């Protein structure tokens, strides 16, 4: 993806990008012309009026010409107002989403993104959107300030913990584009990355209809969800002890709980542990698992259970 | 005009001056002499600059490749936070007002000292206390909120952020007191004949800055106290978990910190006016425009804080107003650029080291200004905000502007401060290295930013690697140049040629009426001013060739009355 674009700008992948770039290059070229004029005059004067030798004439002071002074004030002012007006109009376009935009909810928490679709599908790590269709993201944070940034779309907006903000775009290219968090949020700031995956309308509809599963097998989809939902932060799949129990060989394993009860792990135990983790706390582990996974779609829960059962 | 020879010959220093009249440690630690206080500030802020510079080199080295090189993410966050805090609050803000303002301002006014000498000494010790608190927080080692301390991250972070906010609060008081002192000094202690239109532009710059210091710095004090209360008492002000509003903090912070940009840059403008006038041997073109544009910039600087927050959720109407006023600030700044260059027209340009820094400033600050215009465009700022474009812009303004001007001023006044000339050839070499290294380091960052590289990233995607490498190599050249400056300035104290009282042939009072180094009370008699600060064409009429104080005294003695 990085091979497209220009020296200054990454590839343009949304309807807003070309106008932003036009505005940037307009400001750039005006600035460059003025810069060359000013610095050029400076360099010329340095050579032309350079003092030669120790003997020196003291030049007579110049008469001030207020007309030139005022022209120098008025000229740049006009240019600035022109740029301001263009920037303001473009800003309004950026700020106001079309009424028929496809709505997606964004949740930021240190240090991951989560995207929830109208049918309740919730995914992390990747934002799937249809090409050539306006999309509006309504965003909020679970903890500190973050900022949602897609350079290829030229869109950015802060994500706040106590109110909703929104951003919109219409992707024009099928492909993958980087999402960054651009508001400093601690140790994992630079790892708070995700992808926008722009798909054809047909592929996108199929993906949403299957809650993101598409043509994957349940075990494959479960593996993807395990990663996207950040399960691996606490649970290993290779047998090592983590914040939570390892999931390797979980199916059929005897589990001892803090309330004194025990059972052999089966499908229902695994499901319950996902949607209501506080119900049974494995002995010697802290009750640290959040309850947020109860919002996962049935297909997603099925896939996760299938994946965890496959870990032998 | 008759030909005048500017002397570069050796001269005999006066037998008694402000450096040697009393050498006891007590006389320094309890000094009421603004020149000695300026020198003590110089040692203090130079130390902070060196530490912050080393931290910058560590940051750049870590970023030479993606992933971990020499430090963890946690350490990286602390290092860039400390770099920013020390550079902004312990070096840049005090560097020109406290060091050169203290040394030069009373002499520019023809005064013996500042209005409140004891308050001046107190300001210095308050500043040192603030600096020590900053270093203490560094030693405790947990400040990782960046120099902007945004809530709620900063208010949930470790106790060291509270330690740091207290330190900034204390250091800020030093600014307030110094600003107050300078305002009174300018109003009340000008020499006879020194009307407002005859003030050196350096004085105008310091004066405008002092107004900002007195009015804006209390806001950051208030903000830090609120942050302290929130953390200590658990009441919700900025932290939404407690019922606060995190964007409110940004308003408080930028209400101070954007005017603080002008606290940093206006004195630099003042120095550049001095250097360009003296080394072009021309009065500043449009003196009144330049003087009043400092005041205009100071005033407008209070009205633009919101342009740091276009994507934070403020209303569109607020964004429009802040954007528009941002452009209005650009105009007086552009006026200065025009007037500085126009001053060089038909001048007699002398390329000594201070002038090289002035020319560097014009180049670098122009880039800072133009990139600032881009950031002020509402729609563009959406893309550019919080990327390396902002980092590059900020460094072009703050380092390409203020630090370069500070170096120029230091080289210009060094003969007056120390009575010694530094090695001119090394001065030119260092200036060239700094200029080249600076551009390699920070122009690259402008491109990184437009390509989408976010700021404050410890790790980054592979496609940004080449530009990060180039930026790091540039920082090594820049560092080498700065090290050379340190070397030859210190060497001049031991092996430098003795400076004459006016080696540059300047027309301001510290050169025309005082020895190098100056008398403890600055002037043998109160100057009487009858011309502008850059009227070089009048120098010979008043002072012979405008050089030796002894000649001044001789001339005066022969006049009746």
GROMACS .gro file of C-alpha atoms in nm, chain A residues 42-153:
model
  112
   42UNK     CA    1   1.812   3.747   0.160
   43UNK     CA    2   2.084   3.547  -0.016
   44UNK     CA    3   2.108   3.802  -0.297
   45UNK     CA    4   2.143   4.089  -0.049
   46UNK     CA    5   2.410   3.898   0.143
   47UNK     CA    6   2.622   3.868  -0.168
   48UNK     CA    7   2.537   4.200  -0.329
   49UNK     CA    8   2.582   4.414  -0.019
   50UNK     CA    9   2.852   4.214   0.153
   51UNK     CA   10   3.103   4.422   0.343
   52UNK     CA   11   3.447   4.408   0.184
   53UNK     CA   12   3.752   4.454   0.399
   54UNK     CA   13   3.794   4.634   0.728
   55UNK     CA   14   3.737   4.978   0.588
   56UNK     CA   15   3.367   5.033   0.584
   57UNK     CA   16   3.123   5.292   0.471
   58UNK     CA   17   2.818   5.320   0.689
   59UNK     CA   18   2.524   5.312   0.453
   60UNK     CA   19   2.264   5.583   0.475
   61UNK     CA   20   1.939   5.460   0.629
   62UNK     CA   21   1.670   5.383   0.376
   63UNK     CA   22   1.356   5.586   0.352
   64UNK     CA   23   1.067   5.369   0.465
   65UNK     CA   24   0.806   5.312   0.200
   66UNK     CA   25   0.478   5.244   0.370
   67UNK     CA   26   0.313   5.141   0.045
   68UNK     CA   27   0.548   4.843   0.019
   69UNK     CA   28   0.493   4.762   0.385
   70UNK     CA   29   0.116   4.766   0.349
   71UNK     CA   30   0.134   4.565   0.026
   72UNK     CA   31   0.334   4.299   0.210
   73UNK     CA   32   0.066   4.291   0.478
   74UNK     CA   33  -0.229   4.286   0.238
   75UNK     CA   34  -0.093   4.029  -0.009
   76UNK     CA   35  -0.032   3.744   0.235
   77UNK     CA   36  -0.353   3.833   0.418
   78UNK     CA   37  -0.555   3.780   0.101
   79UNK     CA   38  -0.379   3.449   0.036
   80UNK     CA   39  -0.442   3.340   0.395
   81UNK     CA   40  -0.811   3.423   0.375
   82UNK     CA   41  -0.838   3.231   0.048
   83UNK     CA   42  -0.676   2.925   0.206
   84UNK     CA   43  -0.886   2.968   0.518
   85UNK     CA   44  -1.209   2.972   0.317
   86UNK     CA   45  -1.114   2.662   0.120
   87UNK     CA   46  -1.002   2.489   0.440
   88UNK     CA   47  -1.326   2.577   0.614
   89UNK     CA   48  -1.544   2.442   0.333
   90UNK     CA   49  -1.344   2.120   0.321
   91UNK     CA   50  -1.365   2.094   0.700
   92UNK     CA   51  -1.744   2.110   0.684
   93UNK     CA   52  -1.744   1.824   0.433
   94UNK     CA   53  -1.521   1.624   0.665
   95UNK     CA   54  -1.738   1.697   0.966
   96UNK     CA   55  -2.085   1.624   0.831
   97UNK     CA   56  -2.156   1.263   0.741
   98UNK     CA   57  -2.413   1.186   0.470
   99UNK     CA   58  -2.751   1.095   0.618
  100UNK     CA   59  -2.747   0.749   0.460
  101UNK     CA   60  -2.401   0.656   0.587
  102UNK     CA   61  -2.347   0.300   0.711
  103UNK     CA   62  -2.316   0.314   1.091
  104UNK     CA   63  -2.040   0.139   1.285
  105UNK     CA   64  -1.964   0.178   1.655
  106UNK     CA   65  -1.598   0.210   1.758
  107UNK     CA   66  -1.466   0.131   2.103
  108UNK     CA   67  -1.110   0.224   2.199
  109UNK     CA   68  -0.938   0.082   2.504
  110UNK     CA   69  -0.571   0.065   2.583
  111UNK     CA   70  -0.439  -0.068   2.355
  112UNK     CA   71  -0.686  -0.202   2.107
  113UNK     CA   72  -0.971  -0.105   1.879
  114UNK     CA   73  -1.309  -0.276   1.865
  115UNK     CA   74  -1.572  -0.232   1.595
  116UNK     CA   75  -1.941  -0.317   1.634
  117UNK     CA   76  -2.172  -0.350   1.335
  118UNK     CA   77  -2.547  -0.284   1.319
  119UNK     CA   78  -2.629  -0.655   1.353
  120UNK     CA   79  -2.422  -0.675   1.669
  121UNK     CA   80  -2.112  -0.826   1.513
  122UNK     CA   81  -1.815  -0.710   1.717
  123UNK     CA   82  -1.457  -0.745   1.594
  124UNK     CA   83  -1.117  -0.613   1.692
  125UNK     CA   84  -0.804  -0.552   1.483
  126UNK     CA   85  -0.985  -0.496   1.156
  127UNK     CA   86  -1.256  -0.264   1.036
  128UNK     CA   87  -1.443  -0.405   0.738
  129UNK     CA   88  -1.621  -0.153   0.519
  130UNK     CA   89  -1.780  -0.155   0.173
  131UNK     CA   90  -1.615   0.035  -0.110
  132UNK     CA   91  -1.789   0.341  -0.260
  133UNK     CA   92  -2.032   0.377   0.027
  134UNK     CA   93  -2.026   0.640   0.305
  135UNK     CA   94  -1.944   0.496   0.645
  136UNK     CA   95  -1.989   0.679   0.974
  137UNK     CA   96  -1.800   0.572   1.286
  138UNK     CA   97  -1.940   0.670   1.625
  139UNK     CA   98  -1.657   0.645   1.873
  140UNK     CA   99  -1.592   0.633   2.246
  141UNK     CA  100  -1.314   0.523   2.478
  142UNK     CA  101  -1.315   0.290   2.775
  143UNK     CA  102  -1.027   0.465   2.945
  144UNK     CA  103  -0.809   0.755   2.829
  145UNK     CA  104  -0.802   0.976   2.520
  146UNK     CA  105  -0.722   0.804   2.193
  147UNK     CA  106  -0.746   0.931   1.838
  148UNK     CA  107  -0.862   0.736   1.534
  149UNK     CA  108  -0.644   0.802   1.229
  150UNK     CA  109  -0.643   0.654   0.880
  151UNK     CA  110  -0.376   0.839   0.678
  152UNK     CA  111  -0.490   0.690   0.348
  153UNK     CA  112  -0.839   0.833   0.402
   0.00000   0.00000   0.00000
